[in-house]
CSV table of N, CA, C and O in Angstrom, one decimal:
chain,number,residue,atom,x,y,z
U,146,UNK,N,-12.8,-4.4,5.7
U,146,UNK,CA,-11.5,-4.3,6.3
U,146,UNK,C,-11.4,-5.3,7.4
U,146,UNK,O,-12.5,-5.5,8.0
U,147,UNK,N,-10.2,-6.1,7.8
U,147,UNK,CA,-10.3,-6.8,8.8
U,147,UNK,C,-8.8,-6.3,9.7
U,147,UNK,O,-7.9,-5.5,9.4
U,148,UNK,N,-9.2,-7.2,11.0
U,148,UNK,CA,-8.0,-6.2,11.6
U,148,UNK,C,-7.2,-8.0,11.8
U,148,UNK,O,-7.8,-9.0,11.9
U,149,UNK,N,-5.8,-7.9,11.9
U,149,UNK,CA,-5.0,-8.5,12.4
U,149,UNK,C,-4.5,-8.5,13.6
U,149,UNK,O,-4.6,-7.5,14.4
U,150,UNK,N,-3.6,-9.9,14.0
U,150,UNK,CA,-3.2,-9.9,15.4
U,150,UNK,C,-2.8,-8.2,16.5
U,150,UNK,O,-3.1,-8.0,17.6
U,151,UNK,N,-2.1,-7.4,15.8
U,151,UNK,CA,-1.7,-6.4,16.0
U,151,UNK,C,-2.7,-5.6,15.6
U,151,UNK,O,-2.4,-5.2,14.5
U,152,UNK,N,-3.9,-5.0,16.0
U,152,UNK,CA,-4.9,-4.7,15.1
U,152,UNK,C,-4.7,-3.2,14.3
U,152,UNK,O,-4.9,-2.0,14.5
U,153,UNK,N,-4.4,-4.0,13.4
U,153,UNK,CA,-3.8,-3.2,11.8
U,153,UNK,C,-5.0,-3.3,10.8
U,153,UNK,O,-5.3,-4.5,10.6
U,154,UNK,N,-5.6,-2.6,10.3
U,154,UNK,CA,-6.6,-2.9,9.2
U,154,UNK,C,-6.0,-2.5,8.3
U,154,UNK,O,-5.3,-1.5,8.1
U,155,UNK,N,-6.5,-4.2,7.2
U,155,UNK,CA,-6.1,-4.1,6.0
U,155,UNK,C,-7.3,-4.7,5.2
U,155,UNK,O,-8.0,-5.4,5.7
U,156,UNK,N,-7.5,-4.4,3.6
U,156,UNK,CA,-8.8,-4.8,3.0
U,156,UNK,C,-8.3,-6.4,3.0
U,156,UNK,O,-7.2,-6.9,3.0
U,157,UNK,N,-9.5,-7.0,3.1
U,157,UNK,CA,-9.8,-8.6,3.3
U,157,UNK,C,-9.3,-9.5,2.0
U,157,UNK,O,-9.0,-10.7,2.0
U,158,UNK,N,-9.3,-8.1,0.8
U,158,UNK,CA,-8.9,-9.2,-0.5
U,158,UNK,C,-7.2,-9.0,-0.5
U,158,UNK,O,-6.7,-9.6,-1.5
U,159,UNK,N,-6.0,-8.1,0.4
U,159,UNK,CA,-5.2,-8.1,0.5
U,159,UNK,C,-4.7,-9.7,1.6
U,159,UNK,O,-3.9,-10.6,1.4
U,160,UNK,N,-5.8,-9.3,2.9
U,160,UNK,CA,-5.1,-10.5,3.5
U,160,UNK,C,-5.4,-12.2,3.3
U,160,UNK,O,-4.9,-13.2,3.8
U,161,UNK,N,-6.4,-12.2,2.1
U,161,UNK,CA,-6.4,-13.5,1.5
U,161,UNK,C,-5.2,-13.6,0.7
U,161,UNK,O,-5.1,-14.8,0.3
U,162,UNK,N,-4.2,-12.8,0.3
U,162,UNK,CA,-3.4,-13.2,-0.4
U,162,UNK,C,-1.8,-13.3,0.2
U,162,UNK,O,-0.8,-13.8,-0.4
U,163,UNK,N,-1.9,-12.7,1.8
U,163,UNK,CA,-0.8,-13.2,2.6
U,163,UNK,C,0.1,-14.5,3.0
U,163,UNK,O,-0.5,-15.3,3.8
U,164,UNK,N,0.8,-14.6,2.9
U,164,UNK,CA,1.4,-16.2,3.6
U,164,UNK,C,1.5,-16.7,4.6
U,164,UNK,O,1.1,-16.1,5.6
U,165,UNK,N,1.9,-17.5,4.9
U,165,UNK,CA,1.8,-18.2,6.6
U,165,UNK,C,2.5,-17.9,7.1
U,165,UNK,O,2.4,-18.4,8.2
U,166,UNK,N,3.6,-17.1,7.0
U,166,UNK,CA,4.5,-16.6,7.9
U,166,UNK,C,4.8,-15.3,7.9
U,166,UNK,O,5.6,-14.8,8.7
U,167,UNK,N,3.9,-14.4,6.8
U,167,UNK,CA,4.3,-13.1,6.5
U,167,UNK,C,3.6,-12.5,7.9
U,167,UNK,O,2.8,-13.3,8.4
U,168,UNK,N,3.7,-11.3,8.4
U,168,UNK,CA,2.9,-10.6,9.1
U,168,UNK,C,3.6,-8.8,8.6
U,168,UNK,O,4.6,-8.1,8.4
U,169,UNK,N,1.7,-8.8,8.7
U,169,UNK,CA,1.5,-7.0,8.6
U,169,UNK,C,2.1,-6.4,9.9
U,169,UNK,O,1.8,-6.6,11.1
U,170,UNK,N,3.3,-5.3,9.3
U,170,UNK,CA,3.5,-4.4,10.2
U,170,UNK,C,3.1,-3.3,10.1
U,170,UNK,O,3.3,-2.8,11.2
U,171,UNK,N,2.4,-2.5,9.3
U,171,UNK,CA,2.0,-1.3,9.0
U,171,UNK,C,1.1,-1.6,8.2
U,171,UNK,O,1.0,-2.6,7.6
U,172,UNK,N,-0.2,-0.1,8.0
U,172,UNK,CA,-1.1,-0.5,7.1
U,172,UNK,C,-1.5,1.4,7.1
U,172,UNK,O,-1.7,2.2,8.0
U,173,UNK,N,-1.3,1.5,5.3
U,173,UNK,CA,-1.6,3.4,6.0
U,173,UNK,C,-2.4,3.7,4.5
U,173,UNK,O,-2.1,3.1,3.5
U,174,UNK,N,-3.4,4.5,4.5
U,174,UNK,CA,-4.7,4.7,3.8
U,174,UNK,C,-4.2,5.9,3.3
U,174,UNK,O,-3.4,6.6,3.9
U,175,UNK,N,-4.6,6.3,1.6
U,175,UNK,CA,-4.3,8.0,1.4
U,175,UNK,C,-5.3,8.8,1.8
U,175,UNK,O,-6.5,8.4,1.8
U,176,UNK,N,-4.9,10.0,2.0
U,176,UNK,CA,-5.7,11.4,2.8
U,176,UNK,C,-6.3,11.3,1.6
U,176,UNK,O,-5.9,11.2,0.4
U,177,UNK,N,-7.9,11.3,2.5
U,177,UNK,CA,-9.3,12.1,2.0
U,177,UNK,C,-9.3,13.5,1.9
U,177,UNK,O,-10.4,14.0,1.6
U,178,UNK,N,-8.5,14.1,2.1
U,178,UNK,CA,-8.5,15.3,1.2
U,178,UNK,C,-8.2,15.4,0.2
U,178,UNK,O,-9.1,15.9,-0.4
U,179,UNK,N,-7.3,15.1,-0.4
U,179,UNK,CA,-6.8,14.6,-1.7
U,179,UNK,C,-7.3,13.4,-2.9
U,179,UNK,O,-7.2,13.4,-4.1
U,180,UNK,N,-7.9,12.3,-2.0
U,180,UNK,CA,-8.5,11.2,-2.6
U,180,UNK,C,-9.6,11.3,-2.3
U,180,UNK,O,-9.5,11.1,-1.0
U,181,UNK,N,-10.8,11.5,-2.6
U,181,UNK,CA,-12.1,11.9,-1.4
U,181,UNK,C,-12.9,10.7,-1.7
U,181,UNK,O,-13.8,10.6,-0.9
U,182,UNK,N,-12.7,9.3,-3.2
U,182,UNK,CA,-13.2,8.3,-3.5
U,182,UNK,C,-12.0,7.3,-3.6
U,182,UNK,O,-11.0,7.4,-4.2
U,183,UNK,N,-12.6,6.2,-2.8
U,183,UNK,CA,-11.8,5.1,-3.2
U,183,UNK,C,-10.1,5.3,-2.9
U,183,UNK,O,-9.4,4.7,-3.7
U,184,UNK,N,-9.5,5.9,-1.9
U,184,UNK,CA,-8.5,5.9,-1.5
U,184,UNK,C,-7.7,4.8,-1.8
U,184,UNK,O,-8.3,3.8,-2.2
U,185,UNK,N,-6.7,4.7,-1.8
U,185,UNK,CA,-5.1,3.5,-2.0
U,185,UNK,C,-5.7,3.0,-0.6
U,185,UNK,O,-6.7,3.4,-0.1
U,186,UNK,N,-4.6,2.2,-0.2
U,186,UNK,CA,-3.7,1.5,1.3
U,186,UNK,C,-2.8,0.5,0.9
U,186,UNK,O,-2.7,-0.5,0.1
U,187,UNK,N,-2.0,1.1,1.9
U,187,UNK,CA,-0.3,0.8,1.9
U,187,UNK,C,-0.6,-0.2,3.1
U,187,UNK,O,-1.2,-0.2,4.2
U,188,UNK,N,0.0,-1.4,2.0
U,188,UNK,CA,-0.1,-2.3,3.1
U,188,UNK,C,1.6,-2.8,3.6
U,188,UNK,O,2.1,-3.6,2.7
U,189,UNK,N,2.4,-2.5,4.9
U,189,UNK,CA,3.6,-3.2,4.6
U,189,UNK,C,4.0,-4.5,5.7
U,189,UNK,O,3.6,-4.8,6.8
U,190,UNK,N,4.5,-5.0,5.2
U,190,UNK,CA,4.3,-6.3,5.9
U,190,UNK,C,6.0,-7.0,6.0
U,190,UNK,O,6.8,-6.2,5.6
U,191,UNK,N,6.6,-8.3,6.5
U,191,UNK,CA,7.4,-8.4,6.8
U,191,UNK,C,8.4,-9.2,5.6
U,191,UNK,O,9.5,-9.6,5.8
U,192,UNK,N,7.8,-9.2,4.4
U,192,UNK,CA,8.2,-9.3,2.8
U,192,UNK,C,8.3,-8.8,2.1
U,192,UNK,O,9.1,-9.2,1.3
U,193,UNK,N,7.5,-7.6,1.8
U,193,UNK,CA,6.8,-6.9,0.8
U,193,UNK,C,6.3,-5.8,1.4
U,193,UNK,O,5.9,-5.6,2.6
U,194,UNK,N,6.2,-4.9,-0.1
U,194,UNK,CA,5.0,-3.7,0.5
U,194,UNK,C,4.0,-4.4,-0.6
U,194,UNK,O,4.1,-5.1,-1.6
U,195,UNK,N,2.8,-3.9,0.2
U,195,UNK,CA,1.5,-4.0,-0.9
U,195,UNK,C,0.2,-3.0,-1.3
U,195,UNK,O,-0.6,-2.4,-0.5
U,196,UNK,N,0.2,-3.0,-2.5
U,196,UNK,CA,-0.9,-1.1,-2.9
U,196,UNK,C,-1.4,-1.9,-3.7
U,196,UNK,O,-1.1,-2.7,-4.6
U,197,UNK,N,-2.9,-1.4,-2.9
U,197,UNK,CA,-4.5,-1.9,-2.8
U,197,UNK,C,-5.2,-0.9,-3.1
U,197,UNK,O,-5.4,-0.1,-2.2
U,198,UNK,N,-5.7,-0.6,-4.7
U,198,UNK,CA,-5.8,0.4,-5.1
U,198,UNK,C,-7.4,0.2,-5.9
U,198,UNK,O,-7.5,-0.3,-7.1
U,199,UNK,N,-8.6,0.6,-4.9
U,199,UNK,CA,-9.7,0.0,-5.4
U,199,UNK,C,-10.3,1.4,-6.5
U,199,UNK,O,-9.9,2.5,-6.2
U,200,UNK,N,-11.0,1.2,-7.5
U,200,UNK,CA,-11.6,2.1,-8.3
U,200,UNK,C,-12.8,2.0,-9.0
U,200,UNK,O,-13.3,0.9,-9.0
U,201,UNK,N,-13.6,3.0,-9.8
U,201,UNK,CA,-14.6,2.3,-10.3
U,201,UNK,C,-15.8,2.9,-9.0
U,201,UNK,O,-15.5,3.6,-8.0
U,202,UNK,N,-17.5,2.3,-9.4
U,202,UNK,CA,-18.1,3.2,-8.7
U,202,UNK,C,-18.1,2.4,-7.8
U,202,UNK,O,-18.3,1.2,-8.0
U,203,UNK,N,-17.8,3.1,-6.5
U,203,UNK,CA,-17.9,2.3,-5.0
U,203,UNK,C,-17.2,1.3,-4.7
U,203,UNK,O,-17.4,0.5,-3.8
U,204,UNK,N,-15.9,1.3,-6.0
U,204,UNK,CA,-14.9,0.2,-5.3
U,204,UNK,C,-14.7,-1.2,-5.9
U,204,UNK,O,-14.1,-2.2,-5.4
U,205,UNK,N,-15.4,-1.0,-6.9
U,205,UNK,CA,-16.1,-2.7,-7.2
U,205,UNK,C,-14.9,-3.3,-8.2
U,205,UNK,O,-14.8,-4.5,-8.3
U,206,UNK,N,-14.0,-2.5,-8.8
U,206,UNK,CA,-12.8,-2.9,-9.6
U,206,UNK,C,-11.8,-2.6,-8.3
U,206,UNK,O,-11.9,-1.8,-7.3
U,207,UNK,N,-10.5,-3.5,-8.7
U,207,UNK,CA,-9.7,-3.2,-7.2
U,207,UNK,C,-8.0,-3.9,-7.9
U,207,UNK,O,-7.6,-5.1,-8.2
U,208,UNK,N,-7.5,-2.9,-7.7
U,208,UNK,CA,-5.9,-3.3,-8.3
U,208,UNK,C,-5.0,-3.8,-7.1
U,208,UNK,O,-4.8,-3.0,-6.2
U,209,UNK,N,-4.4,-4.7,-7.0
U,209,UNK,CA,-3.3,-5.0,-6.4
U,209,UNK,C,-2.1,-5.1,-6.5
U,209,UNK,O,-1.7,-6.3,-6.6
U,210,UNK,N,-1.6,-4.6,-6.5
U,210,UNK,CA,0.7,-4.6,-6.8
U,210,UNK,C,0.9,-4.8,-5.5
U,210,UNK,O,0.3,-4.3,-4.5
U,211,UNK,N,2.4,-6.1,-5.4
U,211,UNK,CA,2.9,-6.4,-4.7
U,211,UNK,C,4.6,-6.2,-5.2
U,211,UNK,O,5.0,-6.5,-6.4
U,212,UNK,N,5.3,-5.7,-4.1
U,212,UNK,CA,6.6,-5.4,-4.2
U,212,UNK,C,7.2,-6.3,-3.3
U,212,UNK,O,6.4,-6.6,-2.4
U,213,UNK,N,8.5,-6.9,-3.3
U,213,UNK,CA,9.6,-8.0,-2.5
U,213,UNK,C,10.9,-6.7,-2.0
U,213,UNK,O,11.7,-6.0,-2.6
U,214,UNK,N,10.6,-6.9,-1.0
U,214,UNK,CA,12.2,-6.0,-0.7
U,214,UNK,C,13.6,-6.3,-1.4
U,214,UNK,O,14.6,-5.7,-1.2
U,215,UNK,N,13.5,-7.7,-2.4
U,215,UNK,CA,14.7,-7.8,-2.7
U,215,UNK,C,14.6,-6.9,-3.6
U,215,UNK,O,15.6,-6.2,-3.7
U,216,UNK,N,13.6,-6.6,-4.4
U,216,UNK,CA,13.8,-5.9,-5.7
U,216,UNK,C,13.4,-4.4,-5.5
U,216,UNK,O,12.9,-3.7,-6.5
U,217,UNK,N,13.5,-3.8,-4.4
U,217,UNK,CA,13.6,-2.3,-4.0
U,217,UNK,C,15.3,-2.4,-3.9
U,217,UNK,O,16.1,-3.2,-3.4
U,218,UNK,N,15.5,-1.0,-4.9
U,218,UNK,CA,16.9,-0.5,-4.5
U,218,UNK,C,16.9,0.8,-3.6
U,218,UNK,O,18.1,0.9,-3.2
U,219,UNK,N,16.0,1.9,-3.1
U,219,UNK,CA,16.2,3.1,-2.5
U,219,UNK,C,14.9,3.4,-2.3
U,219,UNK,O,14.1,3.6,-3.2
U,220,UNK,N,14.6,3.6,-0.9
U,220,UNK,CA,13.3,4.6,-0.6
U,220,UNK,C,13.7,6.1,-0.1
U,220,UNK,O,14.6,6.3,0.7
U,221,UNK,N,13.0,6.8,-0.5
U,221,UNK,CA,13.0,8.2,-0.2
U,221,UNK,C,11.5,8.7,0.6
U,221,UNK,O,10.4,8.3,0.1
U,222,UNK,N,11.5,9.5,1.8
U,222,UNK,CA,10.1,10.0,2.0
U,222,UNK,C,10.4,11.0,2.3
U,222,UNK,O,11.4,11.4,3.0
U,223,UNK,N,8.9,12.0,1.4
U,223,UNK,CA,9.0,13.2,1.6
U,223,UNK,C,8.1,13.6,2.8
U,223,UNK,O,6.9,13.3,2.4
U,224,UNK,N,8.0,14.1,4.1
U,224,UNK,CA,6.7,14.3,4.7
U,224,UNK,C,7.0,16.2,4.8
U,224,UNK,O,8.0,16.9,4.8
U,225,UNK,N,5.3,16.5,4.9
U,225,UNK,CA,4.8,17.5,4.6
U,225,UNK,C,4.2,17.9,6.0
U,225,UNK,O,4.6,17.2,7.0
U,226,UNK,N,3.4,18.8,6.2
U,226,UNK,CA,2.8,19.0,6.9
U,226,UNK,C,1.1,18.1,7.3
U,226,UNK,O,0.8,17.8,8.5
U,227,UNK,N,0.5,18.0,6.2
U,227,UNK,CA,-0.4,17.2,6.3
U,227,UNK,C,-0.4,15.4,5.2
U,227,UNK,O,-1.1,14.4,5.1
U,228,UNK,N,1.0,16.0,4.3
U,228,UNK,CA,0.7,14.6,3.6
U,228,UNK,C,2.2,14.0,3.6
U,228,UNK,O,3.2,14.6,4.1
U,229,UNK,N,2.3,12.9,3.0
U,229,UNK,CA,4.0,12.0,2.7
U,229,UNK,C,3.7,11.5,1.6
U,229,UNK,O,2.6,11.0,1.4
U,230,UNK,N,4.9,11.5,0.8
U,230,UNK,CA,5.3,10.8,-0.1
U,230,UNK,C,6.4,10.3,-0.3
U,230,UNK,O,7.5,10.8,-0.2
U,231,UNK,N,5.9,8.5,-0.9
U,231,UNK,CA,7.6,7.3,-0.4
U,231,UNK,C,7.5,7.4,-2.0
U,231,UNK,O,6.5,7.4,-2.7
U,232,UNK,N,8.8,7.4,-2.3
U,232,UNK,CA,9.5,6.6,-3.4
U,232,UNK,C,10.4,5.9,-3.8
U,232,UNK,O,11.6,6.2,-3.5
U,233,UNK,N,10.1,5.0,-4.4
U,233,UNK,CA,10.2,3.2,-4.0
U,233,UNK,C,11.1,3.6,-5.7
U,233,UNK,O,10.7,4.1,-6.8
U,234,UNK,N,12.4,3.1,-5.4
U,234,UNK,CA,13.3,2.9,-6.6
U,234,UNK,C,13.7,1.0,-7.0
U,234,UNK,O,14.5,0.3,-6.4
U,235,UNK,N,13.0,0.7,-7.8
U,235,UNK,CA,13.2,-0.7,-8.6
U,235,UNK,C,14.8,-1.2,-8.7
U,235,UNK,O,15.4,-0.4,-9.4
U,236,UNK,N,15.3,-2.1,-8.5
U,236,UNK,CA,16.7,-2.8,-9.1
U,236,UNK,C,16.6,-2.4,-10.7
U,236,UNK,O,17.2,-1.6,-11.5
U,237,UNK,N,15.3,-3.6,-10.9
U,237,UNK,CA,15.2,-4.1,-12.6
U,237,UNK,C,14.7,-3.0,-13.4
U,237,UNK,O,15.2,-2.9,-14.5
U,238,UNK,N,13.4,-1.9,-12.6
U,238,UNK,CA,12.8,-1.8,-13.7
U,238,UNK,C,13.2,0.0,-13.5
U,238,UNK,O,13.9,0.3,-12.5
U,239,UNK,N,12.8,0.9,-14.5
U,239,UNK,CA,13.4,1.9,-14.0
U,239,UNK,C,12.5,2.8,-13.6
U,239,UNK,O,12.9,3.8,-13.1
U,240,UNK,N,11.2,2.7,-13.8
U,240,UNK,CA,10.0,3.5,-13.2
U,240,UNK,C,10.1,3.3,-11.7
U,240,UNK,O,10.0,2.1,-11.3
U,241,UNK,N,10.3,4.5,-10.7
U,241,UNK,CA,10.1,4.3,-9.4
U,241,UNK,C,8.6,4.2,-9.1
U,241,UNK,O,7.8,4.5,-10.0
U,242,UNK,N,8.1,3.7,-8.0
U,242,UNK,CA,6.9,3.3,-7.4
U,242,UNK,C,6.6,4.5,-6.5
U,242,UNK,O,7.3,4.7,-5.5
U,243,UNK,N,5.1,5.5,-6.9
U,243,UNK,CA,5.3,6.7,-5.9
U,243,UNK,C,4.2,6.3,-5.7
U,243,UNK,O,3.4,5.9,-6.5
U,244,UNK,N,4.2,6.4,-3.9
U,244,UNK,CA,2.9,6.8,-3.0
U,244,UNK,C,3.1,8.1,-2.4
U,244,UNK,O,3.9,8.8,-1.7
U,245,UNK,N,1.8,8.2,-3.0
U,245,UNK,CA,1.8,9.9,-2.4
U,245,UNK,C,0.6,10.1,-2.0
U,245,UNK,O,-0.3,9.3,-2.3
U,246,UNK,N,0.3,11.3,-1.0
U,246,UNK,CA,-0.7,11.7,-0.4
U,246,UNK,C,-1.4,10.7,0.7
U,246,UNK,O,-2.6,10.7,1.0
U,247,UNK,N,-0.5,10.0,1.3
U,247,UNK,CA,-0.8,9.6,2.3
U,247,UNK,C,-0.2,10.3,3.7
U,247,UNK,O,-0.6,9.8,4.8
């Protein structure tokens, strides 16, 4: 993990893929109670959200999806007592984008 100006930790293979002008505003991990291996992180930044979703033993495979705010039509969050979940409604596509258990 590395931390940025704001010290925000985000995994290192997310911030090799940032731009020169983007900056991280938020960076939020899902609850280890729920994920107790290999957790997500919500990475959001001043373009995009970004879900860094490593798997596999100890991490060694690692998914990345990046979203553009143009192409979010509606977020919704649920929070709970110990967890939240955002859902991210698409323009184009019609599968919403759920993070949950963070």
């Amino acid at each position: 993990m590395e931390q940025t100006k704001a010290n925000v930790k985000i995994p290192r293979d997310v911030s090799k893929m940032l731009l020169a002008e983007e900056q991280v505003l938020l960076s939020v991990k899902q609850s280890r109670w729920k994920v107790l291996f290999n957790p997500d992180t919500i990475v959001v930044t001043s373009q995009r959200v970004i879900r860094y979703s490593p798997s596999g033993f100890l991490g060694i495979h690692k998914d990345i999806e990046d979203y553009r705010y143009e192409d979010m039509a509606n977020f919704k969050v649920s929070k709970g007592l110990f967890f939240a979940t955002v859902t991210i409604s698409h323009r184009f596509n019609s599968e919403s984008l759920i993070l949950d258990n963070l």
